[in-house]
Amino acid sequence: MVSPVHASELPQFSFEERQRRWQRVRHAMAREGMDLLLAPTHTGHWGQLQADVRYLTQLAPNMYEVFAVFPLEGEVVAITRMDSHTEWLRNAYEWVGDVRGLGRRTWSALVIERMHELGVTEQCTQRVGVVGLAQWQPRSPEGIIRYDTMARLKEAFPRIDWVNATGLMNHARAVKSPEEIACLERAGQIADKGVEAMIEHARPGMPAQTLWAHMQAAMLLAGGEYPSMINWDMRPDLSAFARHPTYRLLEKDDFSINEIEGKFNGYNHHTLHPAYLGQAPENYHRAYDAAYEAFEAAQAVARPGNTTANMAQAVEVVFQRHGLQGQFMMLGRGLGEDGPHQTMPTPDGEKPTKLEEGHVFAIRPVTGDVGASGRRFRMWLGDTCVVTPTGARRLSQHKMELAEIPC
């Protein structure tokens, strides 16, 4: 049965955008001597570990499993889990015409079949890149492709030179096009709604899980895609958030640090918005002012030709001037953990990244102080920005502040 879903019903990237991406990746493959690239399915980390599949095909919405076979020359093939889903994926997204279902077979069986169609034989010594064959980003320290899938591929093609293509794809995704930035701005509008809902609904006596639900609902009603990340908690002198909302009842003088992500068409806008239930103490304001000044300092130097090290140095100067201990963090944002990163360990030793116009990342300075409980709180703020010739521009509109919620 043909799916009634039509491409006009869903957000789409243009064929010009497909051409730009495919050329960018194929140029990188040619530089590395790769004849073929495999992007395996993996729906972890809110679907972000499947970012490369989505970048190449537009497929894999709502954490749906898709495996992409991307040759240096020839037709791109997407493999999906169920035969019955192939037609609706072809109708819903226009980039890839050859979508194949697993049926009762395995991922490796269909990949091997496609490689045979491309002329790869048991005796071939080509170089094949595999996204997630090994670590490049800190979220997946041992890669993401299944052991049994990789074992069967190696058995079928014992002379192939299998290489890790995670870094290649991460660099390809890092510089965003105008179409991608437009999606991130829309995701920023969705994140704005999550922030607004937190401030509007937080009240003493409310279960923390209920407030989290208000935030999720606001983002979905604004056109957001599910699932999206909200790492969030609210309690006295908070220094770390829960990975899942608790049923604790909120109280006056609770403090929230958080990571709130709006998602649109797979693109994630990451924001951190501290909030205090009641009137925040003076040292909270002092910590916030220092962190916000550090954020603006990082923005100012985030220009093409400068590096992530320049941004970190600008932040360090601010914290030293305020007499506070602080740290600079940044995470590349887009479909997933796009580069560049700072302060998160990677195999390249965190070498400074030279910034380019179109790089998108969340700037996240953090400091803190000792609260009334005797525990140290963390003042952590941030937002997703794009590198421009004049510095980093925010991609959301909510007011950055230490929100003090009347109660």
CSV table of C-alpha atoms in Angstrom, one decimal:
chain,number,residue,atom,x,y,z
A,1,MET,CA,0.0,0.0,0.0
A,2,VAL,CA,1.3,3.4,-1.0
A,3,SER,CA,1.7,5.9,1.9
A,4,PRO,CA,-0.6,8.9,1.7
A,5,VAL,CA,2.2,11.1,3.2
A,6,HIS,CA,3.5,13.7,0.7
A,7,ALA,CA,6.7,15.7,0.9
A,8,SER,CA,4.8,19.0,1.1
A,9,GLU,CA,3.5,18.0,4.5
A,10,LEU,CA,6.9,17.9,6.1
A,11,PRO,CA,9.9,20.3,6.3
A,12,GLN,CA,12.3,19.7,3.5
A,13,PHE,CA,15.7,20.7,2.4
A,14,SER,CA,16.2,21.7,-1.3
A,15,PHE,CA,17.9,19.6,-3.9
A,16,GLU,CA,20.5,22.4,-4.0
A,17,GLU,CA,21.2,21.7,-0.4
A,18,ARG,CA,21.5,18.0,-1.2
A,19,GLN,CA,24.0,18.8,-3.9
A,20,ARG,CA,26.1,21.0,-1.5
A,21,ARG,CA,26.2,18.3,1.2
A,22,TRP,CA,26.9,15.4,-1.1
A,23,GLN,CA,29.7,17.3,-2.9
A,24,ARG,CA,31.2,18.3,0.5
A,25,VAL,CA,31.3,14.8,1.7
A,26,ARG,CA,32.5,13.3,-1.5
A,27,HIS,CA,35.3,15.8,-1.8
A,28,ALA,CA,36.4,14.8,1.8
A,29,MET,CA,36.1,11.1,0.8
A,30,ALA,CA,38.3,11.6,-2.2
A,31,ARG,CA,40.9,13.4,-0.1
A,32,GLU,CA,41.0,10.4,2.2
A,33,GLY,CA,41.0,7.9,-0.6
A,34,MET,CA,37.6,6.4,0.4
A,35,ASP,CA,35.5,4.7,-2.3
A,36,LEU,CA,32.5,4.2,-0.1
A,37,LEU,CA,31.0,5.5,3.2
A,38,LEU,CA,28.7,3.6,5.5
A,39,ALA,CA,26.5,5.5,8.0
A,40,PRO,CA,24.9,2.9,10.4
A,41,THR,CA,21.7,3.2,12.3
A,42,HIS,CA,21.8,4.2,15.9
A,43,THR,CA,19.0,6.0,17.6
A,44,GLY,CA,20.8,6.9,20.9
A,45,HIS,CA,21.3,10.2,22.6
A,46,TRP,CA,17.9,11.6,21.5
A,47,GLY,CA,18.5,10.4,17.9
A,48,GLN,CA,21.7,12.5,17.6
A,49,LEU,CA,24.0,9.5,17.0
A,50,GLN,CA,22.2,9.0,13.7
A,51,ALA,CA,23.0,12.5,12.6
A,52,ASP,CA,25.1,11.4,9.7
A,53,VAL,CA,22.3,9.3,8.2
A,54,ARG,CA,20.0,12.2,8.4
A,55,TYR,CA,22.5,14.7,7.0
A,56,LEU,CA,23.0,12.5,3.9
A,57,THR,CA,19.4,11.4,3.3
A,58,GLN,CA,17.0,13.6,5.3
A,59,LEU,CA,15.6,10.3,6.6
A,60,ALA,CA,15.5,8.9,10.2
A,61,PRO,CA,12.9,11.3,11.8
A,62,ASN,CA,11.5,10.5,15.3
A,63,MET,CA,14.5,8.2,16.0
A,64,TYR,CA,13.5,5.9,13.1
A,65,GLU,CA,16.2,3.3,12.1
A,66,VAL,CA,17.9,4.0,8.8
A,67,PHE,CA,21.3,2.8,7.5
A,68,ALA,CA,22.9,4.8,4.6
A,69,VAL,CA,25.2,3.4,1.9
A,70,PHE,CA,27.0,6.4,0.3
A,71,PRO,CA,29.4,5.7,-2.6
A,72,LEU,CA,31.9,8.1,-4.0
A,73,GLU,CA,30.2,7.6,-7.3
A,74,GLY,CA,26.7,6.1,-7.8
A,75,GLU,CA,23.3,6.1,-6.3
A,76,VAL,CA,22.8,6.5,-2.5
A,77,VAL,CA,20.8,3.8,-0.9
A,78,ALA,CA,18.9,4.0,2.4
A,79,ILE,CA,18.0,0.8,4.3
A,80,THR,CA,15.2,0.9,6.8
A,81,ARG,CA,13.9,-1.6,9.3
A,82,MET,CA,10.5,-2.6,7.8
A,83,ASP,CA,9.5,-3.3,4.2
A,84,SER,CA,6.2,-1.5,4.8
A,85,HIS,CA,8.0,1.7,5.7
A,86,THR,CA,9.9,2.1,2.5
A,87,GLU,CA,7.1,3.7,0.4
A,88,TRP,CA,6.2,6.3,3.0
A,89,LEU,CA,9.9,7.3,3.4
A,90,ARG,CA,10.3,7.7,-0.4
A,91,ASN,CA,7.1,9.7,-0.6
A,92,ALA,CA,7.8,11.8,2.5
A,93,TYR,CA,11.4,12.8,1.7
A,94,GLU,CA,12.6,13.4,-1.8
A,95,TRP,CA,16.4,13.1,-1.7
A,96,VAL,CA,16.8,9.3,-1.9
A,97,GLY,CA,14.8,7.2,-4.3
A,98,ASP,CA,16.3,3.8,-3.4
A,99,VAL,CA,14.9,2.9,0.0
A,100,ARG,CA,15.1,-0.8,1.0
A,101,GLY,CA,13.5,-2.6,3.8
A,102,LEU,CA,15.1,-5.3,5.9
A,103,GLY,CA,12.2,-7.7,5.9
A,104,ARG,CA,13.6,-10.8,7.7
A,105,ARG,CA,17.2,-10.1,6.8
A,106,THR,CA,19.9,-8.2,8.6
A,107,TRP,CA,21.5,-4.8,8.2
A,108,SER,CA,24.8,-6.4,7.0
A,109,ALA,CA,23.1,-8.6,4.4
A,110,LEU,CA,21.6,-5.5,2.7
A,111,VAL,CA,24.8,-3.6,2.9
A,112,ILE,CA,26.8,-6.5,1.4
A,113,GLU,CA,24.1,-6.8,-1.4
A,114,ARG,CA,24.5,-3.1,-2.2
A,115,MET,CA,28.3,-3.3,-2.2
A,116,HIS,CA,28.2,-6.2,-4.6
A,117,GLU,CA,26.0,-4.0,-6.9
A,118,LEU,CA,28.7,-1.3,-6.7
A,119,GLY,CA,31.2,-3.9,-8.0
A,120,VAL,CA,32.9,-4.6,-4.6
A,121,THR,CA,34.1,-8.3,-4.5
A,122,GLU,CA,35.8,-10.5,-1.9
A,123,GLN,CA,39.2,-9.6,-3.5
A,124,CYS,CA,38.8,-5.9,-3.5
A,125,THR,CA,41.2,-3.8,-1.5
A,126,GLN,CA,39.3,-0.5,-1.6
A,127,ARG,CA,39.1,1.9,1.4
A,128,VAL,CA,35.6,2.0,3.0
A,129,GLY,CA,34.8,4.6,5.7
A,130,VAL,CA,32.4,3.6,8.5
A,131,VAL,CA,30.8,6.3,10.7
A,132,GLY,CA,31.1,5.2,14.3
A,133,LEU,CA,33.7,2.6,13.7
A,134,ALA,CA,35.7,4.1,16.6
A,135,GLN,CA,35.5,7.1,18.8
A,136,TRP,CA,35.8,10.6,17.5
A,137,GLN,CA,33.2,12.3,19.7
A,138,PRO,CA,33.0,11.9,23.5
A,139,ARG,CA,29.4,10.6,23.4
A,140,SER,CA,30.4,7.3,21.9
A,141,PRO,CA,33.8,6.2,23.2
A,142,GLU,CA,33.7,2.8,21.5
A,143,GLY,CA,31.9,3.8,18.3
A,144,ILE,CA,28.3,3.1,17.4
A,145,ILE,CA,28.2,0.3,14.7
A,146,ARG,CA,27.1,-3.1,15.9
A,147,TYR,CA,29.8,-5.6,16.4
A,148,ASP,CA,27.9,-8.4,14.5
A,149,THR,CA,27.3,-6.0,11.6
A,150,MET,CA,30.9,-5.1,11.3
A,151,ALA,CA,32.1,-8.7,11.8
A,152,ARG,CA,29.9,-9.9,8.9
A,153,LEU,CA,31.1,-7.1,6.6
A,154,LYS,CA,34.7,-7.9,7.4
A,155,GLU,CA,34.0,-11.6,6.7
A,156,ALA,CA,32.4,-10.8,3.3
A,157,PHE,CA,35.2,-8.4,2.3
A,158,PRO,CA,38.4,-9.5,4.1
A,159,ARG,CA,40.8,-7.3,2.1
A,160,ILE,CA,38.9,-4.1,2.4
A,161,ASP,CA,40.6,-1.3,4.3
A,162,TRP,CA,37.9,-0.4,6.9
A,163,VAL,CA,38.6,3.1,8.3
A,164,ASN,CA,36.8,5.3,10.8
A,165,ALA,CA,34.9,8.1,9.1
A,166,THR,CA,33.3,9.7,12.1
A,167,GLY,CA,35.7,12.7,12.1
A,168,LEU,CA,35.2,13.2,8.3
A,169,MET,CA,31.5,13.5,8.7
A,170,ASN,CA,31.7,15.6,11.8
A,171,HIS,CA,33.8,18.2,10.0
A,172,ALA,CA,31.5,18.1,6.9
A,173,ARG,CA,28.5,18.8,9.1
A,174,ALA,CA,30.2,21.5,11.2
A,175,VAL,CA,29.9,24.5,8.8
A,176,LYS,CA,26.2,25.2,8.2
A,177,SER,CA,24.4,26.4,5.1
A,178,PRO,CA,21.8,29.2,5.1
A,179,GLU,CA,19.1,26.5,5.0
A,180,GLU,CA,20.5,24.7,8.0
A,181,ILE,CA,20.8,28.0,10.0
A,182,ALA,CA,17.2,28.7,9.2
A,183,CYS,CA,16.3,25.4,10.8
A,184,LEU,CA,18.4,26.2,13.8
A,185,GLU,CA,16.7,29.6,14.2
A,186,ARG,CA,13.3,27.8,14.1
A,187,ALA,CA,14.6,25.4,16.7
A,188,GLY,CA,15.7,28.4,18.7
A,189,GLN,CA,12.1,29.8,18.6
A,190,ILE,CA,11.0,26.4,20.0
A,191,ALA,CA,13.6,26.5,22.7
A,192,ASP,CA,12.3,30.0,23.6
A,193,LYS,CA,8.9,28.4,24.4
A,194,GLY,CA,10.5,25.9,26.7
A,195,VAL,CA,12.3,28.6,28.6
A,196,GLU,CA,9.0,30.7,28.8
A,197,ALA,CA,7.1,27.6,30.1
A,198,MET,CA,9.6,27.0,32.8
A,199,ILE,CA,9.3,30.6,34.1
A,200,GLU,CA,5.5,30.7,33.7
A,201,HIS,CA,4.6,27.5,35.4
A,202,ALA,CA,7.2,27.0,38.2
A,203,ARG,CA,5.5,27.3,41.6
A,204,PRO,CA,6.2,25.9,45.1
A,205,GLY,CA,4.3,22.6,45.6
A,206,MET,CA,4.5,21.5,41.9
A,207,PRO,CA,6.2,18.2,41.1
A,208,ALA,CA,9.4,18.8,39.2
A,209,GLN,CA,8.1,16.2,36.6
A,210,THR,CA,5.0,18.4,36.0
A,211,LEU,CA,7.1,21.4,35.2
A,212,TRP,CA,9.3,19.4,32.9
A,213,ALA,CA,6.0,18.2,31.1
A,214,HIS,CA,4.9,21.9,30.7
A,215,MET,CA,8.2,22.6,29.0
A,216,GLN,CA,8.1,19.6,26.7
A,217,ALA,CA,4.4,20.4,25.8
A,218,ALA,CA,5.2,24.1,25.0
A,219,MET,CA,8.0,23.1,22.6
A,220,LEU,CA,5.8,20.4,20.9
A,221,LEU,CA,3.0,22.9,20.5
A,222,ALA,CA,5.4,25.4,18.9
A,223,GLY,CA,6.2,22.8,16.2
A,224,GLY,CA,9.0,21.0,17.9
A,225,GLU,CA,10.2,17.5,17.0
A,226,TYR,CA,10.2,14.7,19.5
A,227,PRO,CA,12.3,13.5,21.3
A,228,SER,CA,14.3,16.5,22.3
A,229,MET,CA,16.6,16.9,25.3
A,230,ILE,CA,15.7,18.6,28.6
A,231,ASN,CA,18.3,17.9,31.3
A,232,TRP,CA,16.7,19.8,34.2
A,233,ASP,CA,16.4,20.0,37.9
A,234,MET,CA,15.4,22.6,40.5
A,235,ARG,CA,16.5,22.4,44.2
A,236,PRO,CA,18.5,24.4,46.7
A,237,ASP,CA,22.1,25.4,45.6
A,238,LEU,CA,22.0,23.0,42.6
A,239,SER,CA,25.3,22.0,41.0
A,240,ALA,CA,24.2,19.2,38.7
A,241,PHE,CA,20.9,18.3,37.1
A,242,ALA,CA,19.1,15.0,37.0
A,243,ARG,CA,18.9,13.1,33.7
A,244,HIS,CA,15.2,12.4,34.3
A,245,PRO,CA,12.7,14.7,36.1
A,246,THR,CA,11.9,13.6,39.6
A,247,TYR,CA,8.6,13.8,41.5
A,248,ARG,CA,10.1,16.1,44.2
A,249,LEU,CA,7.8,19.0,45.1
A,250,LEU,CA,9.4,22.4,44.2
A,251,GLU,CA,10.1,24.8,47.1
A,252,LYS,CA,10.8,28.5,47.6
A,253,ASP,CA,14.6,29.2,47.0
A,254,ASP,CA,15.0,26.2,44.7
A,255,PHE,CA,17.4,26.9,41.9
A,256,SER,CA,17.5,25.4,38.4
A,257,ILE,CA,20.3,24.8,36.0
A,258,ASN,CA,19.4,23.0,32.8
A,259,GLU,CA,20.0,22.1,29.2
A,260,ILE,CA,16.9,22.8,27.0
A,261,GLU,CA,16.9,21.8,23.4
A,262,GLY,CA,14.3,22.8,20.8
A,263,LYS,CA,14.4,20.5,17.8
A,264,PHE,CA,13.1,21.2,14.3
A,265,ASN,CA,13.7,19.0,11.3
A,266,GLY,CA,16.4,17.2,13.3
A,267,TYR,CA,18.3,20.4,14.2
A,268,ASN,CA,18.9,21.0,17.9
A,269,HIS,CA,19.1,24.5,19.4
A,270,HIS,CA,20.8,24.2,22.8
A,271,THR,CA,20.2,26.7,25.6
A,272,LEU,CA,20.9,26.9,29.3
A,273,HIS,CA,18.7,29.3,31.4
A,274,PRO,CA,19.3,29.5,35.1
A,275,ALA,CA,16.2,30.2,37.2
A,276,TYR,CA,15.6,30.9,40.9
A,277,LEU,CA,12.2,30.3,42.7
A,278,GLY,CA,12.0,33.5,44.7
A,279,GLN,CA,14.5,36.3,45.1
A,280,ALA,CA,18.1,35.1,44.4
A,281,PRO,CA,20.9,36.0,46.9
A,282,GLU,CA,23.5,38.6,45.9
A,283,ASN,CA,26.2,36.0,45.2
A,284,TYR,CA,23.9,34.3,42.7
A,285,HIS,CA,23.6,37.6,40.8
A,286,ARG,CA,27.4,38.1,41.0
A,287,ALA,CA,28.0,34.7,39.6
A,288,TYR,CA,25.5,35.3,36.8
A,289,ASP,CA,26.9,38.6,35.9
A,290,ALA,CA,30.4,37.1,35.5
A,291,ALA,CA,29.1,34.2,33.5
A,292,TYR,CA,27.1,36.4,31.2
A,293,GLU,CA,30.1,38.7,30.6
A,294,ALA,CA,32.1,35.6,29.8
A,295,PHE,CA,29.5,34.6,27.3
A,296,GLU,CA,29.6,38.0,25.6
A,297,ALA,CA,33.4,37.9,25.5
A,298,ALA,CA,33.4,34.5,23.8
A,299,GLN,CA,30.8,35.8,21.3
A,300,ALA,CA,33.0,38.8,20.5
A,301,VAL,CA,36.0,36.8,19.5
A,302,ALA,CA,34.1,34.0,17.6
A,303,ARG,CA,35.0,35.4,14.2
A,304,PRO,CA,36.4,33.6,11.2
A,305,GLY,CA,40.2,33.1,11.5
A,306,ASN,CA,40.2,33.0,15.3
A,307,THR,CA,40.2,29.7,17.2
A,308,THR,CA,38.3,28.0,20.0
A,309,ALA,CA,41.4,28.7,22.1
A,310,ASN,CA,40.9,32.5,21.6
A,311,MET,CA,37.4,32.1,22.9
A,312,ALA,CA,38.6,30.1,26.0
A,313,GLN,CA,41.2,32.7,26.8
A,314,ALA,CA,38.7,35.6,26.6
A,315,VAL,CA,36.4,33.7,29.1
A,316,GLU,CA,39.3,33.1,31.4
A,317,VAL,CA,40.2,36.8,31.5
A,318,VAL,CA,36.6,37.6,32.6
A,319,PHE,CA,36.5,35.1,35.4
A,320,GLN,CA,39.9,36.2,36.7
A,321,ARG,CA,38.8,39.8,36.8
A,322,HIS,CA,35.7,38.8,38.8
A,323,GLY,CA,37.8,36.7,41.2
A,324,LEU,CA,35.8,33.6,40.4
A,325,GLN,CA,36.7,30.1,39.3
A,326,GLY,CA,35.1,29.3,36.0
A,327,GLN,CA,35.2,27.1,33.0
A,328,PHE,CA,34.6,27.6,29.3
A,329,MET,CA,32.6,24.9,27.5
A,330,MET,CA,31.3,24.8,23.9
A,331,LEU,CA,29.5,22.1,22.0
A,332,GLY,CA,29.0,22.0,18.3
A,333,ARG,CA,25.3,21.9,17.5
A,334,GLY,CA,23.2,20.9,14.5
A,335,LEU,CA,21.8,17.4,13.8
A,336,GLY,CA,24.0,16.1,16.7
A,337,GLU,CA,27.3,16.5,18.3
A,338,ASP,CA,28.7,18.6,15.4
A,339,GLY,CA,32.2,20.2,15.9
A,340,PRO,CA,33.9,22.2,17.1
A,341,HIS,CA,34.1,21.3,20.8
A,342,GLN,CA,36.0,22.7,23.7
A,343,THR,CA,36.8,21.1,27.1
A,344,MET,CA,35.4,17.7,26.2
A,345,PRO,CA,38.1,15.0,25.6
A,346,THR,CA,38.5,13.8,22.1
A,347,PRO,CA,41.3,11.7,20.5
A,348,ASP,CA,42.8,14.8,18.8
A,349,GLY,CA,43.7,16.2,22.1
A,350,GLU,CA,41.3,19.1,21.9
A,351,LYS,CA,43.5,21.0,19.5
A,352,PRO,CA,42.1,24.5,18.9
A,353,THR,CA,39.7,24.7,15.9
A,354,LYS,CA,40.1,27.5,13.5
A,355,LEU,CA,36.7,29.1,13.2
A,356,GLU,CA,34.8,29.5,9.9
A,357,GLU,CA,31.8,31.5,9.0
A,358,GLY,CA,28.8,29.2,9.5
A,359,HIS,CA,30.2,27.2,12.4
A,360,VAL,CA,27.4,26.7,14.9
A,361,PHE,CA,27.9,25.8,18.6
A,362,ALA,CA,26.5,26.4,22.1
A,363,ILE,CA,28.7,28.8,24.2
A,364,ARG,CA,28.4,27.6,27.8
A,365,PRO,CA,30.5,29.4,30.4
A,366,VAL,CA,30.1,28.2,34.0
A,367,THR,CA,31.1,29.5,37.4
A,368,GLY,CA,29.6,29.3,40.9
A,369,ASP,CA,29.9,30.0,44.6
A,370,VAL,CA,28.9,28.6,48.0
A,371,GLY,CA,25.1,28.9,48.7
A,372,ALA,CA,23.2,29.1,52.0
A,373,SER,CA,23.2,25.3,52.4
A,374,GLY,CA,27.0,25.3,52.5
A,375,ARG,CA,27.0,23.5,49.1
A,376,ARG,CA,28.5,25.0,46.0
A,377,PHE,CA,26.0,26.0,43.3
A,378,ARG,CA,26.9,26.2,39.6
A,379,MET,CA,25.9,29.2,37.6
A,380,TRP,CA,25.7,27.7,34.1
A,381,LEU,CA,24.3,29.6,31.2
A,382,GLY,CA,24.5,29.5,27.4
A,383,ASP,CA,22.9,29.6,24.0
A,384,THR,CA,23.5,28.4,20.4
A,385,CYS,CA,25.3,30.8,18.2
A,386,VAL,CA,26.6,31.0,14.6
A,387,VAL,CA,30.0,32.4,13.6
A,388,THR,CA,29.7,35.6,11.5
A,389,PRO,CA,32.3,38.1,10.4
A,390,THR,CA,31.5,40.3,13.4
A,391,GLY,CA,31.3,37.6,16.0
A,392,ALA,CA,28.9,34.9,17.2
A,393,ARG,CA,25.2,35.6,16.7
A,394,ARG,CA,22.6,34.0,18.9
A,395,LEU,CA,20.0,31.9,17.2
A,396,SER,CA,17.2,32.3,19.7
A,397,GLN,CA,15.3,35.4,21.0
A,398,HIS,CA,14.6,34.8,24.8
A,399,LYS,CA,16.2,37.3,27.2
A,400,MET,CA,19.3,35.9,28.8
A,401,GLU,CA,19.0,36.5,32.5
A,402,LEU,CA,18.9,34.9,35.9
A,403,ALA,CA,15.2,34.4,36.0
A,404,GLU,CA,13.7,35.2,39.4
A,405,ILE,CA,10.3,33.6,39.6
A,406,PRO,CA,7.8,35.3,42.1
A,407,CYS,CA,6.3,33.0,44.7
